[in-house]
XYZ file of C-alpha atoms in Angstrom:
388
model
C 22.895 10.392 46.863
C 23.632 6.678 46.905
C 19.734 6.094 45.830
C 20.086 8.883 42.839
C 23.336 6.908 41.365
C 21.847 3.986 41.579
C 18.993 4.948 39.590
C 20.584 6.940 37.071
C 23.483 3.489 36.225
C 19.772 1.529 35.847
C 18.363 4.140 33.428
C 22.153 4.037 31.899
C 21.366 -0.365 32.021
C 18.425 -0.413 30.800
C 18.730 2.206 27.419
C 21.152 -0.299 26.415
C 19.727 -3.310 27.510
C 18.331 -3.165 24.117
C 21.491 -3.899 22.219
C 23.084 -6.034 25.015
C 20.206 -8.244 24.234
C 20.476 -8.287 20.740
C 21.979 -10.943 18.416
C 24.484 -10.248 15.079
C 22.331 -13.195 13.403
C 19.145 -14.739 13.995
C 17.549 -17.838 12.004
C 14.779 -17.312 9.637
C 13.367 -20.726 8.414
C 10.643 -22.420 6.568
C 9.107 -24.104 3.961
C 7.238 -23.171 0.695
C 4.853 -25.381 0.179
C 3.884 -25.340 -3.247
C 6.983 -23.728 -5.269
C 6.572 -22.128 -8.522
C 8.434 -23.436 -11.654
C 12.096 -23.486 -12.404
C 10.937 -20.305 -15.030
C 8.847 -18.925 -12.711
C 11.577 -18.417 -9.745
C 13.953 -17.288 -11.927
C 11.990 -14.594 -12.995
C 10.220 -13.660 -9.600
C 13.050 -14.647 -7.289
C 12.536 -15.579 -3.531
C 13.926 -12.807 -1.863
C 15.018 -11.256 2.020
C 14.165 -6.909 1.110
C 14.192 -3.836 2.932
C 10.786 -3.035 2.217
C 7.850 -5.113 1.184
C 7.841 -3.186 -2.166
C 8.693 -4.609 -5.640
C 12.132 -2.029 -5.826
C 13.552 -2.174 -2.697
C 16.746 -3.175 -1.711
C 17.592 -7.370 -2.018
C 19.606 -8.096 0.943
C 19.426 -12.033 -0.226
C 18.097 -14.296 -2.980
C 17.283 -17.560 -1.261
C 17.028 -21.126 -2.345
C 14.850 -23.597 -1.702
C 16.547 -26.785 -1.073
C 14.964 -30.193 -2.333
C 12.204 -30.262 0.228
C 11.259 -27.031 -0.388
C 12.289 -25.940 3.158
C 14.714 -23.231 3.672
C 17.142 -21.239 6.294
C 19.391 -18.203 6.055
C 20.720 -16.113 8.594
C 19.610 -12.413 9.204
C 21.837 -9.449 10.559
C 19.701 -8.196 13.870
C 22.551 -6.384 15.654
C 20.231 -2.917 15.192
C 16.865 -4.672 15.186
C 14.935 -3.684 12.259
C 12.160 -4.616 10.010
C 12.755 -6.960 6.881
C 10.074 -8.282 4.400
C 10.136 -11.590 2.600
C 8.930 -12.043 -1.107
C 8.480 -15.345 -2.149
C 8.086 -15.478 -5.603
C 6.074 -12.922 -5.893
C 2.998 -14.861 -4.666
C 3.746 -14.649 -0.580
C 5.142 -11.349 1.319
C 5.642 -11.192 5.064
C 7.243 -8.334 7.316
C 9.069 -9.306 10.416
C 11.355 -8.080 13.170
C 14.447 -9.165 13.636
C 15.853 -8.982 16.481
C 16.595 -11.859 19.599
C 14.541 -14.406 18.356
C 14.564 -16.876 15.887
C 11.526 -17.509 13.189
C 10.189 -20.264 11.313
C 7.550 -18.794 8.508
C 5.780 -21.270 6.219
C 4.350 -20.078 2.668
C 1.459 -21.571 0.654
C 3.606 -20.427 -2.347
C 2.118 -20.223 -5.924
C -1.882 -20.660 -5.669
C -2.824 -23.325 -7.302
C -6.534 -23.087 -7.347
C -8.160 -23.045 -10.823
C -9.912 -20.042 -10.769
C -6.981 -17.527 -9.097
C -8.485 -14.157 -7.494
C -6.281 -11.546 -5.590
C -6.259 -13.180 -2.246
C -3.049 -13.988 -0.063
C -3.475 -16.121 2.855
C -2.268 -14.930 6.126
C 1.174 -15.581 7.002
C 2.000 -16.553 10.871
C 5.308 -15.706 12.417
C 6.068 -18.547 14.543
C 8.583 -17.845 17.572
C 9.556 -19.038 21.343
C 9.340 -15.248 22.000
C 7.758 -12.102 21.216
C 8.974 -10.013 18.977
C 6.623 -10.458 15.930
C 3.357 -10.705 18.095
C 2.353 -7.240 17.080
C 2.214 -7.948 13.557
C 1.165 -10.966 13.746
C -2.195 -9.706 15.237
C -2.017 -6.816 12.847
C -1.767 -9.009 10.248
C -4.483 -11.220 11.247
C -7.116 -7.685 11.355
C -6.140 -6.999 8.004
C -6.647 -10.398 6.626
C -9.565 -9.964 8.045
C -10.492 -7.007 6.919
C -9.664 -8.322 3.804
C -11.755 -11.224 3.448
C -14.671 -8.736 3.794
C -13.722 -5.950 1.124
C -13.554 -9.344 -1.061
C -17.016 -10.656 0.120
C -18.570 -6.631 -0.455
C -16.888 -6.733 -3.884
C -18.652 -9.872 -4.880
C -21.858 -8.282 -3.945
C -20.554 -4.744 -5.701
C -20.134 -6.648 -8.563
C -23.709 -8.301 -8.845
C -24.902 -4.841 -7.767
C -23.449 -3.066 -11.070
C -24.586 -6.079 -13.208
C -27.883 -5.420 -12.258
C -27.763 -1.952 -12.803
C -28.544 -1.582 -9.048
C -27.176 2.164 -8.213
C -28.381 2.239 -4.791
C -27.037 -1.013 -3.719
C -23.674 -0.436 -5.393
C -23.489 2.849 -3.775
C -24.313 1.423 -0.227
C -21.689 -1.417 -1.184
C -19.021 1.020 -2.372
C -19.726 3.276 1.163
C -18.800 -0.431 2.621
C -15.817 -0.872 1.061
C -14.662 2.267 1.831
C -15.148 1.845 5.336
C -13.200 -1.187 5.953
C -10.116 0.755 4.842
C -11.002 3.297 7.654
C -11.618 0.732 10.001
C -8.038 -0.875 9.221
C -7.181 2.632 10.330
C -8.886 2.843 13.702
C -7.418 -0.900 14.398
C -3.626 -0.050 13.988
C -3.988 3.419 15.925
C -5.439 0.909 19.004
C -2.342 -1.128 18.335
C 0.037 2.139 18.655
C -1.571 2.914 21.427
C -1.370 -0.319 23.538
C 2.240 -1.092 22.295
C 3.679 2.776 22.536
C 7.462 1.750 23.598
C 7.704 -1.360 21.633
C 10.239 0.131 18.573
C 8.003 -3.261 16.213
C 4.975 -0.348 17.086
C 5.965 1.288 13.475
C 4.854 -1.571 11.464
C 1.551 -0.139 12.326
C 2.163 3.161 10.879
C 2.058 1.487 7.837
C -1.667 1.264 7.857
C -2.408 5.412 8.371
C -2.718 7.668 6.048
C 0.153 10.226 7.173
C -2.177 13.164 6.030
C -5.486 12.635 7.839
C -3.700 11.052 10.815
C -0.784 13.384 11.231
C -1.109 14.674 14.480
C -1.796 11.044 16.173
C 1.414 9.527 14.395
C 3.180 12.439 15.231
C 2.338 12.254 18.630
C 3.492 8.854 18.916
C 6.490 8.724 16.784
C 8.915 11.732 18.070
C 8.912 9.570 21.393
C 9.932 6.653 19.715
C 12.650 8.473 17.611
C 14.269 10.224 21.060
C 14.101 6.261 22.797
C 15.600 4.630 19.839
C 17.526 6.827 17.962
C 18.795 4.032 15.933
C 15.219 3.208 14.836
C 15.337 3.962 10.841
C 11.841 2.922 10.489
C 10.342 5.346 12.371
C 12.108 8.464 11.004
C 10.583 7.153 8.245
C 7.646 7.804 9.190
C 7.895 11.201 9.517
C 9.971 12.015 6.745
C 6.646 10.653 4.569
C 4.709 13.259 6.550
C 6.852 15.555 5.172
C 6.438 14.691 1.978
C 2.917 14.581 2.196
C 2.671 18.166 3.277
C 5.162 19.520 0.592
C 2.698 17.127 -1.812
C -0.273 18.541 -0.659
C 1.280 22.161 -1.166
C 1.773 21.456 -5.142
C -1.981 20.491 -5.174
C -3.730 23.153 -3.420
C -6.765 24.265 -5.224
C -5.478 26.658 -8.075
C -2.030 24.925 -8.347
C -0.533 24.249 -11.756
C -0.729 20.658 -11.704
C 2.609 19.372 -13.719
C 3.261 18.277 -17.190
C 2.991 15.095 -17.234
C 3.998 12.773 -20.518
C 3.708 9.046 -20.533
C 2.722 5.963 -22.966
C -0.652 4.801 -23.683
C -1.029 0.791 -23.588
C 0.319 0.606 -27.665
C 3.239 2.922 -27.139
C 1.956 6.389 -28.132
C 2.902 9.230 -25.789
C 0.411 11.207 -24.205
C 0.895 14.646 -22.791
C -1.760 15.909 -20.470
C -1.319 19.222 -21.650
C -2.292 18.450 -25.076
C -4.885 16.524 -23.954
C -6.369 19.170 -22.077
C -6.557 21.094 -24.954
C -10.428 21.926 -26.189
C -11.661 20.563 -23.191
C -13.102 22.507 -19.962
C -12.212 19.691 -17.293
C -10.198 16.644 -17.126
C -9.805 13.934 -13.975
C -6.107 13.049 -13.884
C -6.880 9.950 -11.928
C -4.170 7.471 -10.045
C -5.248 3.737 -9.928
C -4.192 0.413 -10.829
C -5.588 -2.797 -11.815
C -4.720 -4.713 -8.436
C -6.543 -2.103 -6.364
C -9.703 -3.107 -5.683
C -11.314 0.284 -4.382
C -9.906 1.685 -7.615
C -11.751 -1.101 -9.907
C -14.545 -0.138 -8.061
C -14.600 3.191 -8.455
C -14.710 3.032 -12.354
C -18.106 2.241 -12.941
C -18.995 6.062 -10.872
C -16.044 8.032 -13.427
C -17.331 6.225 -16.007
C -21.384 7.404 -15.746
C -19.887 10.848 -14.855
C -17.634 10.902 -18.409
C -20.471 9.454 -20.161
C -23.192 11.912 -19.041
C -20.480 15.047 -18.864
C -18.260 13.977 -22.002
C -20.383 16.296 -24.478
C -19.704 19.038 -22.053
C -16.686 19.290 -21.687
C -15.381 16.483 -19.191
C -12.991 14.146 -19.955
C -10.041 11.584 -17.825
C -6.672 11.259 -18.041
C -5.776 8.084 -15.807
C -2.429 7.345 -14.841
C -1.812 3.410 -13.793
C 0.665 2.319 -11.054
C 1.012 -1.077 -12.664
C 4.175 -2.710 -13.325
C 2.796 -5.330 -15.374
C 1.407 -4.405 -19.071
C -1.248 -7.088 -19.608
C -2.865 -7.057 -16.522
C -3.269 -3.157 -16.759
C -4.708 -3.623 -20.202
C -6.497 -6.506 -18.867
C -8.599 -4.128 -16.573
C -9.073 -0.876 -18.639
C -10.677 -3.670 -20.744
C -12.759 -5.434 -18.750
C -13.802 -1.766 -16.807
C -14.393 -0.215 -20.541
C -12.847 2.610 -19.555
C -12.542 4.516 -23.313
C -10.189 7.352 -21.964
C -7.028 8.314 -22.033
C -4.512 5.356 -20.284
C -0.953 6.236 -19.541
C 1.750 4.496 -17.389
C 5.414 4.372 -17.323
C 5.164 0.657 -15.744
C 6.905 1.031 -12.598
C 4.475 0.838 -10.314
C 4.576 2.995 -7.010
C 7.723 4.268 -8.590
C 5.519 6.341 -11.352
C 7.302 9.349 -11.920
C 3.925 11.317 -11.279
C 3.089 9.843 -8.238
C 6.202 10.328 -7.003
C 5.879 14.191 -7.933
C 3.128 14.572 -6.136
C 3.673 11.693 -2.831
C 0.943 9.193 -3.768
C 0.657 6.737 -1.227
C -2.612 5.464 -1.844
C -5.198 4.917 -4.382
C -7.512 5.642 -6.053
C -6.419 9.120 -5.809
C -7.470 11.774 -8.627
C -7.368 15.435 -9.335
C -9.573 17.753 -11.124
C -8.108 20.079 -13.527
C -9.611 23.258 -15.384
C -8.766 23.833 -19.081
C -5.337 25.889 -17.908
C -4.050 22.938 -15.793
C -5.331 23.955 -12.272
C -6.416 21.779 -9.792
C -10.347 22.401 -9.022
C -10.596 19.809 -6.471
C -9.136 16.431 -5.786
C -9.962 12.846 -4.259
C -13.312 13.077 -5.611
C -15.160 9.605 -5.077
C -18.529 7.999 -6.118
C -21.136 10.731 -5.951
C -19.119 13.384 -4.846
C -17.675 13.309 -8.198
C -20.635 13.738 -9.982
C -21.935 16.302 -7.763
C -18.455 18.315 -8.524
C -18.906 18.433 -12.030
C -22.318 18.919 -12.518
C -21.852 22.023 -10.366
C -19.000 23.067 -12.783
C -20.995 21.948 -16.171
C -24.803 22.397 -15.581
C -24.864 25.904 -15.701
């Protein structure tokens, strides 16, 4: 009896253990090393969020002092996730919770020819609890660095009018973001009870991997109850699945009315008008498997557009001249609509888009036909729908 109490007062010690270890503050500090303009910060403050994402919640605006270092404290009595943006050129996700961090930023890139590339961010600690994302991190930089280097050769690929090669190259691409996959479910895997495990989520598509996060997340939810992020999680499951309801094939896909890149409304309804099928595709000019799917819609409008075919693309970008920028430089001649607030598009939020490109094929009544229709399968869909 004496052995049962004993164990049952160092279950009792060590389910709180957690928050007996815990701190109310710890220190996150750093430098930036090469700090935007005066102009620059004010308008793309350096900021401590909730969420790595352009709306969240600003717990603090920090400034740099004349070094360019900085420090601020950061509440870590429930341990939590927190993401830095630093001036809109650097973002980093960490844990806080016992230890203290110093995190250096490269700051505003001052190469002369500027691509979309971010260098990887290290967490640097006397303990442990950002060594999970730092070595997710480091895969995705990774995997990073080679969806640039298949690009470049995409790129050449299309320039030389090179259809096999740009297909094989576009198959490429698309596997790396699979591959990202595969890493983080090894990661949940080997770190199953740590609650910093849900940063991984973050890199699964919460429709095709349902059943694995789900496995893996109710656990975590019943051994830290207080452990926000990962009801997350499964709340976006939710949504997914309510999503994916509105979008079953012969769903009436919503009216959707938004401004083209000089001001003029749209309405996909009236655009739909006097036409037999029309892509309502999701993309933005920052995603690079999106960019790389235009040249495919593109040949498929072009060789379908006399029959019928036509695209109505929606852009998550938030900033105007870099989405007309790319519908430019992709000569993309069809319709272009965005309300400008990025993932916060009142469309995508209709429907749960977490990820692009996404797209959806409606008939001439507004139904969806099929969706997330990529390279050739596009093609394929429509030619079986107009070569009759």
């Amino acid at each position: 009896m004496k052995r049962i109490v004993l164990s049952v007062a160092a279950g009792l010690l060590m389910a709180t253990s957690l928050f007996a270890q815990t701190r109310d503050y710890i220190t996150v500090k750093g430098k930036v090393n090469f700090p935007p303009a005066k102009e620059h910060q004010e308008k793309y403050p350096f900021t401590l969020k909730a969420k790595p994402m352009k709306d969240a919640e600003v717990f603090q605006t920090i400034q740099l002092k004349a070094d360019s270092t900085y420090e601020i404290k950061v509440p870590a009595k429930t341990p939590r996730l927190y993401s830095l943006d630093v001036y809109g050129w650097d973002r980093i996700t960490f844990w806080a919770g016992n230890d203290d961090l110093k995190i250096d930023f490269r700051g505003e890139d001052t190469a002369k020819m500027k691509i979309k590339n971010p260098p990887y961010i290290f967490i640097q600690s006397e303990g442990k609890d950002n060594q999970l994302i730092n070595m997710i991190n480091w895969e995705n930089y990774q995997n990073y660095q080679n969806t640039i280097a298949i690009g470049k050769r995409q790129y050449m690929a299309m320039q030389a009018k090179d259809t096999a090669m740009t297909k094989s190259l576009t198959d490429m691409m698309m596997e790396q973001y699979d591959n990202m996959a595969t890493r983080a479910k090894w990661y949940v895997r080997t770190f199953k009870n740590d609650p910093q495990v849900v940063y991984a989520f973050g890199y699964m598509s919460s429709k095709r991997e349902k059943d694995f996060i789900l496995e893996y997340i109710n656990p975590l939810i019943t051994k830290y109850p207080w452990l926000t992020e990962a009801k997350e999680v499964k709340e976006g499951i939710d949504r997914a699945e309510a999503a994916a309801k509105k979008t079953e094939d012969g769903a009436k896909f919503i009216n959707i009315t938004q401004a083209d890149p000089n001001g003029k409304n749209i309405n996909l309804y009236d655009y739909l008008k006097g036409k037999k099928y029309v892509l309502v595709d999701f993309w933005a000019s920052w995603c690079g498997p999106c960019r790389a799917e235009n040249p495919h819609v593109l040949k498929v409008y072009d060789k379908y557009k006399s029959k019928g075919f036509d695209v109505f693309a929606i852009s998550l970008d938030d900033n105007k001249d870099r989405w007309v920028k790319a519908v430019k430089d992709d000569k993309m001649p069809w319709a272009q609509v965005s309300d400008l607030k990025g993932w916060k598009n009142e469309a995508a939020q209709f429907y749960n888009i977490t990820a692009i490109p996404m797209n959806f094929l409606l008939d001439s009544d507004g139904k969806v036909v099929a969706k997330n229709l990529r390279g050739d399968d596009l093609e394929k869909a429509v030619a079986k729908l107009l070569d009759k």
